[in-house]
mmCIF file of C-alpha atoms and ligand atoms in Angstrom:
data_model
loop_
_atom_site.group_PDB
_atom_site.id
_atom_site.type_symbol
_atom_site.label_atom_id
_atom_site.label_comp_id
_atom_site.label_asym_id
_atom_site.label_seq_id
_atom_site.Cartn_x
_atom_site.Cartn_y
_atom_site.Cartn_z
ATOM 1 C CA UNK Z 1 0.022 -0.013 0.008
ATOM 2 C CA UNK Z 2 1.438 3.429 -0.974
ATOM 3 C CA UNK Z 3 0.984 6.743 0.827
ATOM 4 C CA UNK Z 4 -1.899 7.942 -1.441
ATOM 5 C CA UNK Z 5 -3.889 4.796 -0.874
ATOM 6 C CA UNK Z 6 -3.259 4.895 2.808
ATOM 7 C CA UNK Z 7 -4.356 8.512 3.168
ATOM 8 C CA UNK Z 8 -7.413 7.800 1.085
ATOM 9 C CA UNK Z 9 -8.321 4.859 3.372
ATOM 10 C CA UNK Z 10 -7.795 6.968 6.510
ATOM 11 C CA UNK Z 11 -10.155 9.629 5.154
ATOM 12 C CA UNK Z 12 -12.747 6.916 4.189
ATOM 13 C CA UNK Z 13 -13.000 5.841 7.705
ATOM 14 C CA UNK Z 14 -12.297 9.135 9.527
ATOM 15 C CA UNK Z 15 -14.214 12.342 8.893
ATOM 16 C CA UNK Z 16 -12.976 14.636 11.711
ATOM 17 C CA UNK Z 17 -10.205 16.893 10.553
ATOM 18 C CA UNK Z 18 -8.341 16.500 13.860
ATOM 19 C CA UNK Z 19 -8.081 12.782 13.328
ATOM 20 C CA UNK Z 20 -6.596 13.250 9.873
ATOM 21 C CA UNK Z 21 -4.033 15.739 11.225
ATOM 22 C CA UNK Z 22 -3.116 13.176 13.902
ATOM 23 C CA UNK Z 23 -2.530 10.622 11.292
ATOM 24 C CA UNK Z 24 -0.254 13.070 9.380
ATOM 25 C CA UNK Z 25 1.664 13.958 12.537
ATOM 26 C CA UNK Z 26 2.331 10.333 13.368
ATOM 27 C CA UNK Z 27 3.318 9.633 9.806
ATOM 28 C CA UNK Z 28 5.863 12.503 9.771
ATOM 29 C CA UNK Z 29 7.335 11.247 13.058
ATOM 30 C CA UNK Z 30 7.510 7.646 11.919
ATOM 31 C CA UNK Z 31 9.396 8.744 8.777
ATOM 32 C CA UNK Z 32 11.854 10.784 10.843
ATOM 33 C CA UNK Z 33 12.657 7.837 13.119
ATOM 34 C CA UNK Z 34 12.810 5.418 10.272
ATOM 35 C CA UNK Z 35 15.646 7.551 8.772
ATOM 36 C CA UNK Z 36 17.245 7.726 12.182
ATOM 37 C CA UNK Z 37 17.138 3.969 12.765
ATOM 38 C CA UNK Z 38 17.674 2.742 9.173
ATOM 39 C CA UNK Z 39 14.152 1.695 8.628
ATOM 40 C CA UNK Z 40 12.162 2.063 5.362
ATOM 41 C CA UNK Z 41 10.638 5.567 5.654
ATOM 42 C CA UNK Z 42 7.848 4.727 3.132
ATOM 43 C CA UNK Z 43 6.778 1.708 5.168
ATOM 44 C CA UNK Z 44 7.014 3.351 8.569
ATOM 45 C CA UNK Z 45 5.143 6.399 7.150
ATOM 46 C CA UNK Z 46 2.224 4.274 5.880
ATOM 47 C CA UNK Z 47 2.023 2.530 9.205
ATOM 48 C CA UNK Z 48 1.848 5.889 10.876
ATOM 49 C CA UNK Z 49 -0.943 7.038 8.651
ATOM 50 C CA UNK Z 50 -2.972 3.814 9.141
ATOM 51 C CA UNK Z 51 -2.460 3.281 12.820
ATOM 52 C CA UNK Z 52 -5.781 4.763 14.066
ATOM 53 C CA UNK Z 53 -7.813 3.657 11.010
ATOM 54 C CA UNK Z 54 -10.552 2.321 13.280
ATOM 55 C CA UNK Z 55 -10.595 5.281 15.678
ATOM 56 C CA UNK Z 56 -13.924 6.776 14.730
ATOM 57 C CA UNK Z 57 -15.476 3.341 14.504
ATOM 58 C CA UNK Z 58 -14.469 2.454 18.086
ATOM 59 C CA UNK Z 59 -14.811 5.769 19.851
ATOM 60 C CA UNK Z 60 -17.887 4.569 21.672
ATOM 61 C CA UNK Z 61 -16.194 1.369 22.745
ATOM 62 C CA UNK Z 62 -12.471 2.065 23.357
ATOM 63 C CA UNK Z 63 -11.686 -1.519 24.178
ATOM 64 C CA UNK Z 64 -12.315 -2.342 20.452
ATOM 65 C CA UNK Z 65 -9.682 0.262 19.303
ATOM 66 C CA UNK Z 66 -6.881 -1.526 17.322
ATOM 67 C CA UNK Z 67 -9.119 -4.596 17.180
ATOM 68 C CA UNK Z 68 -11.449 -3.597 14.319
ATOM 69 C CA UNK Z 69 -8.550 -2.319 12.210
ATOM 70 C CA UNK Z 70 -7.074 -5.750 11.195
ATOM 71 C CA UNK Z 71 -10.240 -6.680 9.224
ATOM 72 C CA UNK Z 72 -10.424 -3.268 7.509
ATOM 73 C CA UNK Z 73 -6.718 -3.329 6.603
ATOM 74 C CA UNK Z 74 -6.884 -7.005 5.310
ATOM 75 C CA UNK Z 75 -9.914 -6.196 3.192
ATOM 76 C CA UNK Z 76 -7.766 -3.508 1.578
ATOM 77 C CA UNK Z 77 -4.738 -5.711 0.935
ATOM 78 C CA UNK Z 78 -2.493 -4.320 3.742
ATOM 79 C CA UNK Z 79 0.222 -6.766 4.679
ATOM 80 C CA UNK Z 80 0.399 -8.457 8.047
ATOM 81 C CA UNK Z 81 3.637 -6.593 8.989
ATOM 82 C CA UNK Z 82 1.676 -3.358 8.969
ATOM 83 C CA UNK Z 83 -1.270 -4.867 10.729
ATOM 84 C CA UNK Z 84 0.793 -6.194 13.628
ATOM 85 C CA UNK Z 85 2.387 -2.766 14.057
ATOM 86 C CA UNK Z 86 -1.051 -1.213 14.164
ATOM 87 C CA UNK Z 87 -2.232 -3.618 16.844
ATOM 88 C CA UNK Z 88 0.996 -3.262 18.868
ATOM 89 C CA UNK Z 89 0.403 0.489 19.383
ATOM 90 C CA UNK Z 90 -2.432 -0.398 21.713
ATOM 91 C CA UNK Z 91 -0.332 -2.772 23.834
ATOM 92 C CA UNK Z 92 -1.417 -2.895 27.400
ATOM 93 C CA UNK Z 93 -4.439 -0.614 26.608
ATOM 94 C CA UNK Z 94 -6.576 -2.399 24.129
ATOM 95 C CA UNK Z 95 -4.425 -5.230 22.789
ATOM 96 C CA UNK Z 96 -1.916 -7.721 24.092
ATOM 97 C CA UNK Z 97 0.299 -7.501 20.971
ATOM 98 C CA UNK Z 98 3.662 -6.483 22.302
ATOM 99 C CA UNK Z 99 5.805 -4.044 20.264
ATOM 100 C CA UNK Z 100 8.789 -6.001 18.977
ATOM 101 C CA UNK Z 101 10.330 -4.509 15.874
ATOM 102 C CA UNK Z 102 11.875 -0.993 16.164
ATOM 103 C CA UNK Z 103 9.022 0.257 13.829
ATOM 104 C CA UNK Z 104 6.432 -1.066 16.356
ATOM 105 C CA UNK Z 105 8.412 0.290 19.382
ATOM 106 C CA UNK Z 106 8.602 3.799 17.847
ATOM 107 C CA UNK Z 107 4.911 3.851 16.961
ATOM 108 C CA UNK Z 108 3.949 2.813 20.472
ATOM 109 C CA UNK Z 109 6.184 5.577 21.902
ATOM 110 C CA UNK Z 110 5.458 8.585 19.759
ATOM 111 C CA UNK Z 111 1.599 8.154 19.185
ATOM 112 C CA UNK Z 112 0.447 10.282 22.087
ATOM 113 C CA UNK Z 113 3.709 12.272 22.423
ATOM 114 C CA UNK Z 114 2.892 14.014 19.101
ATOM 115 C CA UNK Z 115 -0.264 15.417 20.700
ATOM 116 C CA UNK Z 116 1.669 16.837 23.683
ATOM 117 C CA UNK Z 117 4.307 18.448 21.516
ATOM 118 C CA UNK Z 118 1.643 19.954 19.134
ATOM 119 C CA UNK Z 119 -0.273 21.367 22.170
ATOM 120 C CA UNK Z 120 3.087 22.805 23.488
ATOM 121 C CA UNK Z 121 3.657 24.519 20.191
ATOM 122 C CA UNK Z 122 0.191 25.902 19.925
ATOM 123 C CA UNK Z 123 0.395 27.670 23.259
ATOM 124 C CA UNK Z 124 3.657 29.373 22.443
ATOM 125 C CA UNK Z 125 3.535 33.155 21.635
ATOM 126 C CA UNK Z 126 4.749 32.237 18.062
ATOM 127 C CA UNK Z 127 2.024 29.525 17.879
ATOM 128 C CA UNK Z 128 4.674 27.427 16.206
ATOM 129 C CA UNK Z 129 6.985 24.528 16.507
ATOM 130 C CA UNK Z 130 9.866 26.303 14.921
ATOM 131 C CA UNK Z 131 11.062 27.844 18.167
ATOM 132 C CA UNK Z 132 9.834 25.070 20.497
ATOM 133 C CA UNK Z 133 12.740 23.493 22.345
ATOM 134 C CA UNK Z 134 13.203 20.366 24.469
ATOM 135 C CA UNK Z 135 13.437 22.421 27.672
ATOM 136 C CA UNK Z 136 9.959 23.886 27.319
ATOM 137 C CA UNK Z 137 8.397 20.517 26.389
ATOM 138 C CA UNK Z 138 10.043 18.969 29.503
ATOM 139 C CA UNK Z 139 8.392 21.737 31.642
ATOM 140 C CA UNK Z 140 4.984 20.844 30.123
ATOM 141 C CA UNK Z 141 5.758 17.147 30.514
ATOM 142 C CA UNK Z 142 6.098 17.567 34.279
ATOM 143 C CA UNK Z 143 2.901 19.566 34.470
ATOM 144 C CA UNK Z 144 0.365 16.862 34.897
ATOM 145 C CA UNK Z 145 -2.543 19.240 34.090
ATOM 146 C CA UNK Z 146 -1.012 20.004 30.693
ATOM 147 C CA UNK Z 147 -2.366 17.811 27.903
ATOM 148 C CA UNK Z 148 -3.689 15.602 30.713
ATOM 149 C CA UNK Z 149 -4.896 12.927 28.287
ATOM 150 C CA UNK Z 150 -1.353 12.098 27.279
ATOM 151 C CA UNK Z 151 -0.134 9.115 29.266
ATOM 152 C CA UNK Z 152 3.445 9.858 30.262
ATOM 153 C CA UNK Z 153 4.049 6.361 31.595
ATOM 154 C CA UNK Z 154 3.324 4.750 28.220
ATOM 155 C CA UNK Z 155 5.738 7.074 26.486
ATOM 156 C CA UNK Z 156 8.378 6.355 29.137
ATOM 157 C CA UNK Z 157 7.798 2.654 28.650
ATOM 158 C CA UNK Z 158 8.165 3.095 24.946
ATOM 159 C CA UNK Z 159 11.420 5.033 25.184
ATOM 160 C CA UNK Z 160 12.778 2.186 27.228
ATOM 161 C CA UNK Z 161 11.721 -0.327 24.723
ATOM 162 C CA UNK Z 162 13.509 1.788 22.083
ATOM 163 C CA UNK Z 163 16.630 1.727 24.276
ATOM 164 C CA UNK Z 164 16.464 5.474 24.048
ATOM 165 C CA UNK Z 165 15.733 8.349 26.443
ATOM 166 C CA UNK Z 166 12.650 10.496 26.818
ATOM 167 C CA UNK Z 167 14.744 13.585 25.916
ATOM 168 C CA UNK Z 168 15.962 11.976 22.680
ATOM 169 C CA UNK Z 169 12.435 10.910 21.759
ATOM 170 C CA UNK Z 170 11.056 14.376 22.393
ATOM 171 C CA UNK Z 171 13.762 16.038 20.415
ATOM 172 C CA UNK Z 172 13.266 13.718 17.500
ATOM 173 C CA UNK Z 173 9.524 14.255 17.536
ATOM 174 C CA UNK Z 174 9.938 18.074 17.601
ATOM 175 C CA UNK Z 175 12.328 17.849 14.618
ATOM 176 C CA UNK Z 176 9.938 15.498 12.791
ATOM 177 C CA UNK Z 177 6.880 17.802 13.175
ATOM 178 C CA UNK Z 178 8.524 21.178 12.398
ATOM 179 C CA UNK Z 179 8.486 20.692 8.600
ATOM 180 C CA UNK Z 180 4.855 19.605 8.554
ATOM 181 C CA UNK Z 181 3.285 22.050 11.038
ATOM 182 C CA UNK Z 182 1.026 23.630 8.420
ATOM 183 C CA UNK Z 183 -0.500 20.237 7.633
ATOM 184 C CA UNK Z 184 -1.159 19.389 11.273
ATOM 185 C CA UNK Z 185 -3.134 22.292 12.471
ATOM 186 C CA UNK Z 186 -0.780 25.312 12.932
HETATM 187 FE FE1 FE2 V 201 -2.856 7.539 17.436
#
């Protein structure tokens, strides 16, 4: 599945603009980390786009999130490697598919982190990511009332799985999102 097909599929199953923007943010971050870790940026990017394909279908029943996706993806000819990654991003929340490959570990880690970083950028005087630095994200990170829906423990667990640090993951995600800020709601 190529990028155009993936984006078309995401839009077929998701109408809310914020959900499309989230898919694009996760795509850009996956591509960045693919390049950093020697993965295939096209594959990682498509997985990022598709990861929440069943989001709107399962909003009323969050336990089903990541569990309706496999059928949709198989119907559309998406390979099992991608499907496993999509399922593994819900590890410990709505699936018991443990992230194993680096692609799966990165997706698990950066999914919600993109939301925290975008929110941190939007509240800056510049309303931009271009001058958002690690230090200011770390301040927001420690403020539990800020982007309270973002589960810091999951992100920390993911960074450990990646054998990385939270600082490194935050810095990478900022760098990944800067070039696409216009597409993701800034
Ligand atoms: Fe997501």
